[in-house]
XYZ file of C-alpha atoms in Angstrom:
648
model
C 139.258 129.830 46.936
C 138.788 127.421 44.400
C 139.569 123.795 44.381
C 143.665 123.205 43.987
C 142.856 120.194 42.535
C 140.892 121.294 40.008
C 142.736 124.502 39.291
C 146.161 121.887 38.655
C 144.468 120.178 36.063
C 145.599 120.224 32.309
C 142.985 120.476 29.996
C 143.663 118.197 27.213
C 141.623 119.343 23.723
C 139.054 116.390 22.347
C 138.134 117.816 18.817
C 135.110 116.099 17.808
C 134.229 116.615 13.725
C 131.416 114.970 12.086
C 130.975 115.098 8.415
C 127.998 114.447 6.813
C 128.506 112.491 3.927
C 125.867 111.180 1.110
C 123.242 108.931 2.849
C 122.413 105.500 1.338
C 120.488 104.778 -1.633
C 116.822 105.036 -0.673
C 117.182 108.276 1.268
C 116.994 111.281 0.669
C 117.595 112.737 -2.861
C 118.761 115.880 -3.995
C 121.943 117.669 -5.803
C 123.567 119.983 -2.872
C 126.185 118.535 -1.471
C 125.616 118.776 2.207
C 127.857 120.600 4.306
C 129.734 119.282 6.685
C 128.901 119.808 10.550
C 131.454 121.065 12.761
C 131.347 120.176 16.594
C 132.880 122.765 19.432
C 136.248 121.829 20.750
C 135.444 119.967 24.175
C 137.960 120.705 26.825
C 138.526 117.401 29.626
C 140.262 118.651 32.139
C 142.661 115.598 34.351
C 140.571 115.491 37.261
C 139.749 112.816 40.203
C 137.125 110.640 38.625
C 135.271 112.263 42.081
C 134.954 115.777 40.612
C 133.911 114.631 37.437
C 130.631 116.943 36.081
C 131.394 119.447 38.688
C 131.886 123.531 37.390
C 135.324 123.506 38.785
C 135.785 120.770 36.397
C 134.474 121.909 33.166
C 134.747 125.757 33.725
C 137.571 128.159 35.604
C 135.859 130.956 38.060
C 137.606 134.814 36.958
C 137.922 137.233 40.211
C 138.547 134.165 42.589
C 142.260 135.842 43.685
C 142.967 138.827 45.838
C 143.094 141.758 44.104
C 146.326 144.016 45.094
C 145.099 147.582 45.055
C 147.036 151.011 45.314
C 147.574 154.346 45.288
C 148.632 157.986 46.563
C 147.193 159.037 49.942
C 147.077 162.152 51.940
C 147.797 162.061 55.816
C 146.586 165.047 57.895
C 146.755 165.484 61.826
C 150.961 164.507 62.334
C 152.558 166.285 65.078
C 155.408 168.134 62.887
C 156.873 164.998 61.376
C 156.089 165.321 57.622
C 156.177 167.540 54.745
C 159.528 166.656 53.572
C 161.005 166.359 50.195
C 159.591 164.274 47.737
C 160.345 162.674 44.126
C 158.404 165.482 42.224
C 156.461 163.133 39.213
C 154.527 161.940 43.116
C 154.228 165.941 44.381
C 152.641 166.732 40.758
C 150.453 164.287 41.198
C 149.282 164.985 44.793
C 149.177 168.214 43.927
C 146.694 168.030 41.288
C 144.549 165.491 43.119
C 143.849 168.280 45.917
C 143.292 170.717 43.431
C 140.589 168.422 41.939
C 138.976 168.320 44.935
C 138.825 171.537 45.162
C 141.501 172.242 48.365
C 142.932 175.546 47.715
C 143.807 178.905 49.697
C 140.254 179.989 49.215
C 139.416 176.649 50.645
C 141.501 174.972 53.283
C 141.354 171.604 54.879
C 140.002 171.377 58.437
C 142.775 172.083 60.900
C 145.139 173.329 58.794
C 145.905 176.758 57.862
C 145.196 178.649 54.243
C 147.602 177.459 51.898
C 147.789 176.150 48.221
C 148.067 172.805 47.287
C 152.271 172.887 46.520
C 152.418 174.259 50.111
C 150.352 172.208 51.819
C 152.575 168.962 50.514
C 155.343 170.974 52.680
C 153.629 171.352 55.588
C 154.669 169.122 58.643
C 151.598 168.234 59.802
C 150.986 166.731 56.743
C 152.431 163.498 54.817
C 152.154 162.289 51.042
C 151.660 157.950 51.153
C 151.670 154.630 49.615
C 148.087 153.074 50.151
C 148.354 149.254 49.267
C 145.439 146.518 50.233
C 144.392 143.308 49.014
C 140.265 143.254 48.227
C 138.815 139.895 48.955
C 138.474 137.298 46.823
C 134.192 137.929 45.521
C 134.163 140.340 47.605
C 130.472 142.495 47.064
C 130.512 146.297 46.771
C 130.398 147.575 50.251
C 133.259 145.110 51.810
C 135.145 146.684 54.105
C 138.823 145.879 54.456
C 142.268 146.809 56.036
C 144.665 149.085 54.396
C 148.483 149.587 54.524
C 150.169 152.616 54.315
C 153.582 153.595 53.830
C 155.298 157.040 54.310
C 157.053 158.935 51.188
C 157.587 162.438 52.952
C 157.573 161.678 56.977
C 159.308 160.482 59.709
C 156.643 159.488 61.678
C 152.150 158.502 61.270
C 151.928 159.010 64.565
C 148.602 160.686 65.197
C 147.173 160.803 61.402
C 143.957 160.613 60.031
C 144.449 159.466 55.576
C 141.895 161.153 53.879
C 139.772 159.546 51.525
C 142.191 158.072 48.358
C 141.131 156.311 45.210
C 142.584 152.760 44.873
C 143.212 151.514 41.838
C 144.068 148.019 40.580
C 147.652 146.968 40.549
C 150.636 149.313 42.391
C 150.017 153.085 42.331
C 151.279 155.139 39.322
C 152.503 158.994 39.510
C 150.906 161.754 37.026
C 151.307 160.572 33.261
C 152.035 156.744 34.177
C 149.180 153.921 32.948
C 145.998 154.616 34.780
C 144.079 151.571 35.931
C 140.221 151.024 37.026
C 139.108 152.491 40.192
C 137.824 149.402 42.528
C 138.027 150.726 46.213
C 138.472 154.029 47.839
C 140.686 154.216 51.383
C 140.283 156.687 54.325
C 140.393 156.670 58.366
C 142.362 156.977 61.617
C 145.918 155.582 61.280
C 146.918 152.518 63.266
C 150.286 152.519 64.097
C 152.235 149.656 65.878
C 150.679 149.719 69.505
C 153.814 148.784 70.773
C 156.272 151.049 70.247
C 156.554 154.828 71.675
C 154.565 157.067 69.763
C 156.315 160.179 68.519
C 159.376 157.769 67.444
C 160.606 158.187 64.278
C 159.927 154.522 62.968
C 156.384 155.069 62.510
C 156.501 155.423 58.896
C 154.858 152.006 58.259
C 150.893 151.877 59.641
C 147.844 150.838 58.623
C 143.991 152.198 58.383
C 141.629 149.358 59.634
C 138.921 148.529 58.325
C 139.396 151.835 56.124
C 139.327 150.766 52.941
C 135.648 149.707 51.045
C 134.766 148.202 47.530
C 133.115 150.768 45.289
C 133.625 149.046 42.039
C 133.564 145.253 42.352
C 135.232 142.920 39.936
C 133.140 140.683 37.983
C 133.031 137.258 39.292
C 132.728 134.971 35.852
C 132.435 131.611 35.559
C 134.334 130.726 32.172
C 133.705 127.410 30.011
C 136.140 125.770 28.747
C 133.426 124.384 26.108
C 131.277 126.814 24.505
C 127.639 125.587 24.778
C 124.678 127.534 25.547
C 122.825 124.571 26.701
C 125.518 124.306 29.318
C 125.868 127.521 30.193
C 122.467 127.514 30.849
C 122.996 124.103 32.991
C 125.425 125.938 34.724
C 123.540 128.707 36.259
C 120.358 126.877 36.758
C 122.364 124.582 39.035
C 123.578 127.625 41.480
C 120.340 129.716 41.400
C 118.855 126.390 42.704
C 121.431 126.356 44.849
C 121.429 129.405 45.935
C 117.201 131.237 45.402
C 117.205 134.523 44.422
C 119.061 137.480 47.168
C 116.610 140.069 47.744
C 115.033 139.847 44.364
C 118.844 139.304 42.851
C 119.600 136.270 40.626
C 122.751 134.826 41.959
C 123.969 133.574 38.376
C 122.979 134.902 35.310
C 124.593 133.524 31.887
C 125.637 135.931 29.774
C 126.712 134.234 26.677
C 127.696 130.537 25.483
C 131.114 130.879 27.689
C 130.302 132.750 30.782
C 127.913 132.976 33.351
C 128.213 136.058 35.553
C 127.725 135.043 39.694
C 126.132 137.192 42.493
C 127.362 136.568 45.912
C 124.196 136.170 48.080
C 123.886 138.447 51.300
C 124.419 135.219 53.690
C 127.810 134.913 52.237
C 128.911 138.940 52.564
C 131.398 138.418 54.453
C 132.588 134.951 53.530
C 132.627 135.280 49.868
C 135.417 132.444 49.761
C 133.083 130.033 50.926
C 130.553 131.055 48.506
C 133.034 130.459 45.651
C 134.246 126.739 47.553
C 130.760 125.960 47.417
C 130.082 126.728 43.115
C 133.344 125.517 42.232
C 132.498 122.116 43.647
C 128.546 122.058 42.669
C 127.328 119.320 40.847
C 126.031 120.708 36.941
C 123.275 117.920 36.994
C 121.157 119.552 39.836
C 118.221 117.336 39.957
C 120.708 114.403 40.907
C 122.721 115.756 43.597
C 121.387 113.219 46.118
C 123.206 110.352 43.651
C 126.411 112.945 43.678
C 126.264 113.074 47.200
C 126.480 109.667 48.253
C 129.250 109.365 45.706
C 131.076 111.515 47.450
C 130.943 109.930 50.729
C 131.896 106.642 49.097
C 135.218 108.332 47.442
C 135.735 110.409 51.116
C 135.957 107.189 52.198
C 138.019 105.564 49.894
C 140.180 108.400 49.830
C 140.330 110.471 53.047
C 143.368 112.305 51.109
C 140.422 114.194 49.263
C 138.397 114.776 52.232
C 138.474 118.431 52.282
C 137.500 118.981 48.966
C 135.083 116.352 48.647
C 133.784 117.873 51.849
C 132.820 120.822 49.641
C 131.245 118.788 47.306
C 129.177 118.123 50.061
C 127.856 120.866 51.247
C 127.228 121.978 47.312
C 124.730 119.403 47.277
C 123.235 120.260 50.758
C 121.907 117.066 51.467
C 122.612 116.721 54.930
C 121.447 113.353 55.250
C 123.939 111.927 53.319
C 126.897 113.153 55.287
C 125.990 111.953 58.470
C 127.251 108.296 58.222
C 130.685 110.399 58.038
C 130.135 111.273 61.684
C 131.550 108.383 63.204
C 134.409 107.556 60.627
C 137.632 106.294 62.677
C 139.647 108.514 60.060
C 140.215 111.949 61.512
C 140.549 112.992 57.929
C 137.315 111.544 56.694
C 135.930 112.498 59.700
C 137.305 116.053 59.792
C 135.666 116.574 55.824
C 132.285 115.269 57.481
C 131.938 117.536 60.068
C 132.964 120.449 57.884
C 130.272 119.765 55.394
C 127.453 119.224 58.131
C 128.202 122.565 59.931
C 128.372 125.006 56.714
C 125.205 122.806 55.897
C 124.217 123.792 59.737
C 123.194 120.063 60.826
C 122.013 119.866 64.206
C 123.362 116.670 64.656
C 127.143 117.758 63.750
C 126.972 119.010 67.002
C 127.701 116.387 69.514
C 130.392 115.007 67.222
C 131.868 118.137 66.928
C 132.172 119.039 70.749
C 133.870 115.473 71.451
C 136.482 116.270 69.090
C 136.880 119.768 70.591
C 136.871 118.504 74.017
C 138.787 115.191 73.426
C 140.720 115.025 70.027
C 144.074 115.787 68.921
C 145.016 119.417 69.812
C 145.728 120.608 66.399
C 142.090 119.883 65.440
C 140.331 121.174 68.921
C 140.717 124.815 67.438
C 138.753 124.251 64.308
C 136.154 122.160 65.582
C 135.442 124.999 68.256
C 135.152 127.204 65.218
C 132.762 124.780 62.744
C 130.408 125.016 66.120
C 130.083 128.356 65.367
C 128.308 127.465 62.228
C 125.421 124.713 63.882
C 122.526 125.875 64.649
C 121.844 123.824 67.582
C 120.244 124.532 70.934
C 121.868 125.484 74.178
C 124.148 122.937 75.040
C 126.572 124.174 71.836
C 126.246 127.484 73.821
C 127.126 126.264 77.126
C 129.799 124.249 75.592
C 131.555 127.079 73.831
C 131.088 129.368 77.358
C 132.856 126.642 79.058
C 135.599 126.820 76.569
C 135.767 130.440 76.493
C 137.396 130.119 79.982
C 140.155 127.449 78.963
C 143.831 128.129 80.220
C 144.612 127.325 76.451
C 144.798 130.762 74.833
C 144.077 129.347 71.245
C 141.352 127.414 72.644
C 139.612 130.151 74.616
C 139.630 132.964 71.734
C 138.629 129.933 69.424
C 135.476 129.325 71.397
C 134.353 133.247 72.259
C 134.966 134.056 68.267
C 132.525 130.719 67.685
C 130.141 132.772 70.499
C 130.461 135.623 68.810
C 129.586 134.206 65.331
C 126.212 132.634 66.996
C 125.298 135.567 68.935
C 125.768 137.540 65.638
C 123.459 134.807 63.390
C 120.709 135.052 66.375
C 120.220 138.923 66.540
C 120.297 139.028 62.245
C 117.365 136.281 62.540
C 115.664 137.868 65.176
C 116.104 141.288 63.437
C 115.232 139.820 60.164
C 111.882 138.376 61.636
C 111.229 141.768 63.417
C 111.302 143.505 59.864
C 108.018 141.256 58.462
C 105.608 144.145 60.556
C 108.092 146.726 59.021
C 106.994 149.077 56.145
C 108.802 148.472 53.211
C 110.439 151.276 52.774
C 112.058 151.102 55.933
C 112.637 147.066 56.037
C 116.492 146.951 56.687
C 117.810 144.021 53.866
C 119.950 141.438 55.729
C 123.209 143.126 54.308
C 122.607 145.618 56.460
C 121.661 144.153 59.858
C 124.862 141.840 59.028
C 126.285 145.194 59.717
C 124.533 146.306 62.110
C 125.825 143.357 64.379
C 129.352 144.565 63.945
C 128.534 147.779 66.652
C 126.118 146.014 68.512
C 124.925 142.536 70.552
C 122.239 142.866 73.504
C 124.391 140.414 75.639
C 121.052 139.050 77.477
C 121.465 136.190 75.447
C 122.335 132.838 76.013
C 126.027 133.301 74.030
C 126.163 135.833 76.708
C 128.370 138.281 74.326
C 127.666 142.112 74.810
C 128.531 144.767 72.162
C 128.443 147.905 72.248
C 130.237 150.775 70.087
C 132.634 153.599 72.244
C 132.621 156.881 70.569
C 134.723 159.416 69.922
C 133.116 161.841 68.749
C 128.983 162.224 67.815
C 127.771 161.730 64.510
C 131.745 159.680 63.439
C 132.530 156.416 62.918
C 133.262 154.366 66.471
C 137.096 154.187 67.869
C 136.047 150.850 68.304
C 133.608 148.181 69.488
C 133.845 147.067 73.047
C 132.917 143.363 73.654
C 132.562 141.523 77.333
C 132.784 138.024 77.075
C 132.271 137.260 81.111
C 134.029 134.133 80.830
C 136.849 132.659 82.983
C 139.516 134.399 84.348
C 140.671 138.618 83.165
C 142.326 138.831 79.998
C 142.343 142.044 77.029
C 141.635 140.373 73.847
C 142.767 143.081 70.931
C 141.739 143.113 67.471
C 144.667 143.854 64.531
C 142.650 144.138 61.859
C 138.966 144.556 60.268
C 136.900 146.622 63.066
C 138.986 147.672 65.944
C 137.709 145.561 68.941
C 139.098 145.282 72.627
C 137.791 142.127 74.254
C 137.143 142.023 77.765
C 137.152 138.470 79.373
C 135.964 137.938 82.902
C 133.628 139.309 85.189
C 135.438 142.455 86.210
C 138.444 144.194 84.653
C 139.933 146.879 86.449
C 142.927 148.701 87.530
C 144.730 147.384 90.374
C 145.987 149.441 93.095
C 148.492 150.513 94.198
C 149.782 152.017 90.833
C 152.218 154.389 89.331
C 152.528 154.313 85.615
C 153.720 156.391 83.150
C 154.153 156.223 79.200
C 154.632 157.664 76.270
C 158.006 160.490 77.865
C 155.284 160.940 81.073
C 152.958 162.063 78.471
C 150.734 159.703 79.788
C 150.621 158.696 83.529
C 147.981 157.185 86.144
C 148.368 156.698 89.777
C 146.727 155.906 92.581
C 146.876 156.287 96.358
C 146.138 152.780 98.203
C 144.173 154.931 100.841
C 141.377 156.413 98.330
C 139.409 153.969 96.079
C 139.858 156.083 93.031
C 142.421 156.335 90.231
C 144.072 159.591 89.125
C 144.745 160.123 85.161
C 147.131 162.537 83.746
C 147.455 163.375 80.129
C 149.389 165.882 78.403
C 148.804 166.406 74.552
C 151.844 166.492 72.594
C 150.788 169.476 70.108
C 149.200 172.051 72.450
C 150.567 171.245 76.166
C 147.297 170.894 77.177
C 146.651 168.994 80.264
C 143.538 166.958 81.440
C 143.199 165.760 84.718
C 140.438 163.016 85.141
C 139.529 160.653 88.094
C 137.710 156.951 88.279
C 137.142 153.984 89.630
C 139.239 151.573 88.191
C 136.694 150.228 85.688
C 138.737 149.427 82.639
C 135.648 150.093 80.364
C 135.127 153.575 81.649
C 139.296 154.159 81.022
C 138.574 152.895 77.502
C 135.110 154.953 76.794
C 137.410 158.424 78.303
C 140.201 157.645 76.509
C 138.342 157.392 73.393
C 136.306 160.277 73.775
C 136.177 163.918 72.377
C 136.128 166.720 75.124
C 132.715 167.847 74.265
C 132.671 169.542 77.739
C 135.551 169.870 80.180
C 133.595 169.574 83.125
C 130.482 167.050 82.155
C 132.269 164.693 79.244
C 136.038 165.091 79.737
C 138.105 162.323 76.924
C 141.284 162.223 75.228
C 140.310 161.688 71.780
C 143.053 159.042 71.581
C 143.190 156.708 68.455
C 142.506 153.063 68.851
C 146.432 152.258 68.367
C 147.391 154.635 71.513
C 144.294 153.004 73.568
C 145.709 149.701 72.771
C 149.235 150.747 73.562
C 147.824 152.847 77.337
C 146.122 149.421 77.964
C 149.339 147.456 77.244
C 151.659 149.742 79.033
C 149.095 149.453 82.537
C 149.436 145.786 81.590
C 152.927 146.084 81.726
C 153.209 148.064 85.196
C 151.224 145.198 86.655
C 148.174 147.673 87.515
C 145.874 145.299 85.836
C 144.100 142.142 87.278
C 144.290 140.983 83.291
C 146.010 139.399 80.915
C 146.847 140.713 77.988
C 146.930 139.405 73.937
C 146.353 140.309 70.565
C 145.160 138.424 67.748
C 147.502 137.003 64.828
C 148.381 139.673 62.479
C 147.336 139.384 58.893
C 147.143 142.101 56.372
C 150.892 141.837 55.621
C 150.683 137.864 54.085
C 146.943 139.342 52.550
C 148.703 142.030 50.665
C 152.071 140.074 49.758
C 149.362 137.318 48.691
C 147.850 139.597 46.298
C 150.870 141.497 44.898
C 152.255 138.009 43.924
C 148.432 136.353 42.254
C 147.226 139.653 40.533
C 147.583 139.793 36.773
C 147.248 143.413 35.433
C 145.183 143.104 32.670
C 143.884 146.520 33.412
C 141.063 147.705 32.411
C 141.474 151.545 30.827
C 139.717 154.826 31.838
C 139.546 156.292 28.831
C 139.983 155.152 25.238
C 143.271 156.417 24.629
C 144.274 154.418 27.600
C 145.534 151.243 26.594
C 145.538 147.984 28.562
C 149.168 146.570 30.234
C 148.822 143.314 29.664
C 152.916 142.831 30.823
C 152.392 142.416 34.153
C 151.782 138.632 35.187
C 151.425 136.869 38.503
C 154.263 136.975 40.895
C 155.681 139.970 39.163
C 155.652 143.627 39.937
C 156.674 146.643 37.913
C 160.807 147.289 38.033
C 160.952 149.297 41.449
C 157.670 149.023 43.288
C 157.801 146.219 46.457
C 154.559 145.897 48.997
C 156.110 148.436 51.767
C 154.377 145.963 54.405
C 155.710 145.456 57.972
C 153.982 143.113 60.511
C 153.301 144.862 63.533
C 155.704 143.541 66.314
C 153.770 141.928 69.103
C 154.123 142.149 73.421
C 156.875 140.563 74.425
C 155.680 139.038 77.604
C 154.527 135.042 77.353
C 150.843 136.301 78.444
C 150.602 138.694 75.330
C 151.690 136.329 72.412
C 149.201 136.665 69.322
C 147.350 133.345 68.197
């Protein structure tokens, strides 16, 4: 995000006119009367002497905000809980966006039954919804995010799949009302609240993660408050020496005597904030950014107020020599801003500084110096440290240090992958983008971070449930993703089932049991449309529960699953928890999307852009507000109750 000092500051308008009068006698001769010359306006804006010459400081970066995005949705795959009434300006409009994609009689969606479009909003398998989501500030086209969804015609989510949905900036708007620019589209498996009973009628609030994807990016513009074209240029020499060109694409490119269009460079992807932190607080005068830098320290120093943004300043210079005096400051604050800059700058030596604090400083500070060691590329020991960690008692500290593991196990197979593509052909070289995402589904775990990956399937040739990770660290615990790409964590050596056991969930829908004199586990499941039943027996291996709950009943006999949705293998695994039939403990993360969307609504300014020309930009809407009537239908999921399953 950029700088809050910077973004406070009042520009204060400096009008500087020269006029060229007569010269003296002697000069020049001649009867025009020159003209006289008339200088830009040059904007100062009241910044710390410290951030003086910087681009935060002369210019303001457009697209920096989360962008609230919306719009209609479809839900298929409910188990007789929707098609009720609706207002009708949102049933004409559903109904003519599955007519324009061509759903009809003559052409029926999968799983459902011939019908038109008007009777297919009625049927109760089916649900009309609000899709809401907040894009990432810079965030590239590809970026994947989390969607919210809210039900206008249902009772209950539970068990639907939201077909793909156009989302457009600002909220949604029924047939006839302003149409806005398409940015993102929306679809996936619906993630209810884990917790709760499925089949309730409270479900009407869910979510799709990771469902939603940039198709149409905004712009990020840097915007002058001067007009010059010498400083324009300045401008975006400065980052594309900061940042060389990203697979043959020039990170900043001016466009006129204002504005310089930015890039954000694969390496950033998926931390486009950072990126932005980093050109808001670069240095325009390049060639001296050694000279900037050691200011910097000097006023870190002097000011340990500013140390987080000066630490920024820092690592826009990337002169990692600099910083190092920093390493040893007796201010935590100064300190702190040091050891920030030298890990996004990946300084070795940041390292041993950085593992002190986590092992011996002030608690509230352990956390993020566990997670700035995910960013140094030092040798084993960081590794060993952050294993070590990774079995803390501390639950903040432990999920800290494997997400830190996870991070360098993820850097280490892109590099290795990246070298490995040198003896590729061209045309089949993967671009780092793309092994970025490879690493999402998959680590080796022979490595030293010790983290394994590996995607669990539901069905061949579809999108993963979810990624399984083992981090054998310490003692059990289920570590369980709310958001982004569903995840399950296992900690420890060996999860399993404990016996004996009796459990049952979900109105005995659900139940496993086991006898204390066989060394096997018996699972029952009943589906709640058809009645079928599947009988299925194991170990006790909690991965193999997880791969056969996920998985579609290719074969009855060979490959039996249940085809279960991440949320219901989250809320099996929490109700075993519950029963005691676990040897693990059991937590989720910290729930996000709803301050992320609530966030946007309030920062987005809808100055839309039109689809047509007879659409005419709304330029009425300004930040904090919301059209009369429209509120982000967000709920937090609710979290286990137990002390062992709080969320960071």
């Amino acid at each position: 995000m950029q700088n809050p000092t910077l973004r406070r500051a009042v520009p204060s308008l400096l009008l500087v006119a020269g006029l060229a009068g007569t010269l003296a006698a002697g000069g020049c001769s001649g009867s025009s009367k020159p003209r006289p010359f008339e200088a830009a306006p040059i904007v100062r804006r009241d910044v710390p002497e410290a951030f003086r010459n910087t681009i935060g400081a002369e210019a303001t970066i457009g697209g920096i905000e989360p962008v609230l995005v919306s719009g209609y949705g479809f839900v298929v795959g409910l188990h007789g809980t929707g098609g009720q009434p609706m207002p009708e300006p949102i049933a004409a409009t559903m109904e003519r966006t599955l007519g324009l994609n061509g759903v009809n009689a003559a052409n029926p969606m999968p799983g459902l039954p011939p019908m038109s479009p008007r009777d297919l909003l009625r049927h109760p398998d089916t649900a009309v919804v609000v899709v809401q989501a907040a894009i990432p500030p810079g965030a590239p086209r590809g970026t994947r995010f989390d969607v919210a969804i809210e039900a206008i015609n249902a009772d209950s989510l539970d068990g639907g799949r939201l077909w793909t949905t156009e989302l457009r900036l600002g909220p949604p708007a029924p047939l006839g009302g302003h149409v806005t620019q398409r940015l993102a589209t929306a679809l996936g498996e619906v993630f209810e609240n884990p917790f709760r009973e499925p089949g309730s009628a409270d479900f009407t609030s869910a979510r799709v993660l990771n469902g939603g994807v940039v198709t149409e990016p905004f712009d990020l513009v840097i915007q002058l408050d001067s007009p010059s074209h010498a400083r324009a240029r300045q401008i975006a020499s400065a980052i594309n020496s900061r940042f060389p060109d990203d697979d043959g694409i020039v990170t900043a490119r001016g466009v006129d005597d204002s504005r310089v269009g930015l890039h954000v460079p694969a390496a950033y992807s998926d931390r486009p904030d950072a990126f932005l932190n980093i050109v808001t607080h670069l240095p325009i005068d390049w060639q001296y950014r050694r000279e900037y830098a050691q200011r910097y320290v000097r006023a870190m120093k002097d000011d340990p107020a500013l140390a987080r943004e000066l630490a920024w300043c820092l690592v826009a210079c990337n002169e990692r020599e600099v910083i190092r005096e920093l390493y040893d400051s007796p201010d935590l604050a100064t300190l702190m801003g040091g050891l920030l800059a030298g890990a996004e700058l990946g300084d070795p030596l940041a390292a041993d500084p950085l593992r002190d604090l986590a092992a011996r400083g002030p608690l509230g500070l352990r956390a993020e110096a566990i997670r700035l060691l995910g960013f140094v590329p030092s040798g084993v020991q960081v590794d060993l440290f952050l294993r070590e960690q990774s079995s803390s008692p501390d639950l903040v500290i432990r999920t800290a240090a494997y997400e830190a593991l996870s991070r360098r196990a993820e850097q280490a197979q892109t590099a290795a992958r990246l070298a490995a593509m040198t003896s590729v052909p061209a045309v089949r070289r993967m671009n780092e983008r793309e092994i970025r995402r490879e690493t999402e589904y998959y680590l080796p775990g022979q490595t030293i971070q010790g983290i394994a990956r590996r995607p669990i399937m539901g069905q061949q040739g579809a999108e993963p449930v979810l990624t399984l990770d083992r981090a054998p660290f310490g003692s059990p615990l289920v570590y369980v993703t709310m958001h982004r790409q569903p995840k399950i964590t296992l900690f420890g050596e060996d999860v399993r089932l404990t016996a004996p056991l009796v459990m049952s969930a979900w109105d005995n829908r659900l139940m496993i049991a086991s006898d204390p004199s066989l060394p096997e586990f018996r699972v029952y499941f009943r589906h709640p449309t058809t009645g079928a039943a599947t009988v299925w027996k194991f170990d006790g291996q909690v991965t193999e529960l997880i791969a056969f709950m996920a998985r579609h009943p290719l074969d009855a006999e060979d490959t039996p699953g249940l085809a279960l949705s991440y949320s219901e293998i989250v809320g099996a695994l929490h109700a075993i928890h519950q029963a005691g039939g676990m040897n693990a403990g059991f937590t989720t993360e910290r729930d996000q999307l709803a301050a992320q969307i609530l966030a946007a609504t309030q920062s987005t300014r809808l100055e839309q852009r039109p689809e047509t020309p007879t659409d005419v930009p709304d330029d009425t809407t300004r930040p904090g507000q919301v059209p009369e009537g429209f509120r982000p239908e967000v709920v937090p999921l609710a979290q286990p109750e137990e002390q062992g399953s709080r969320g960071r």
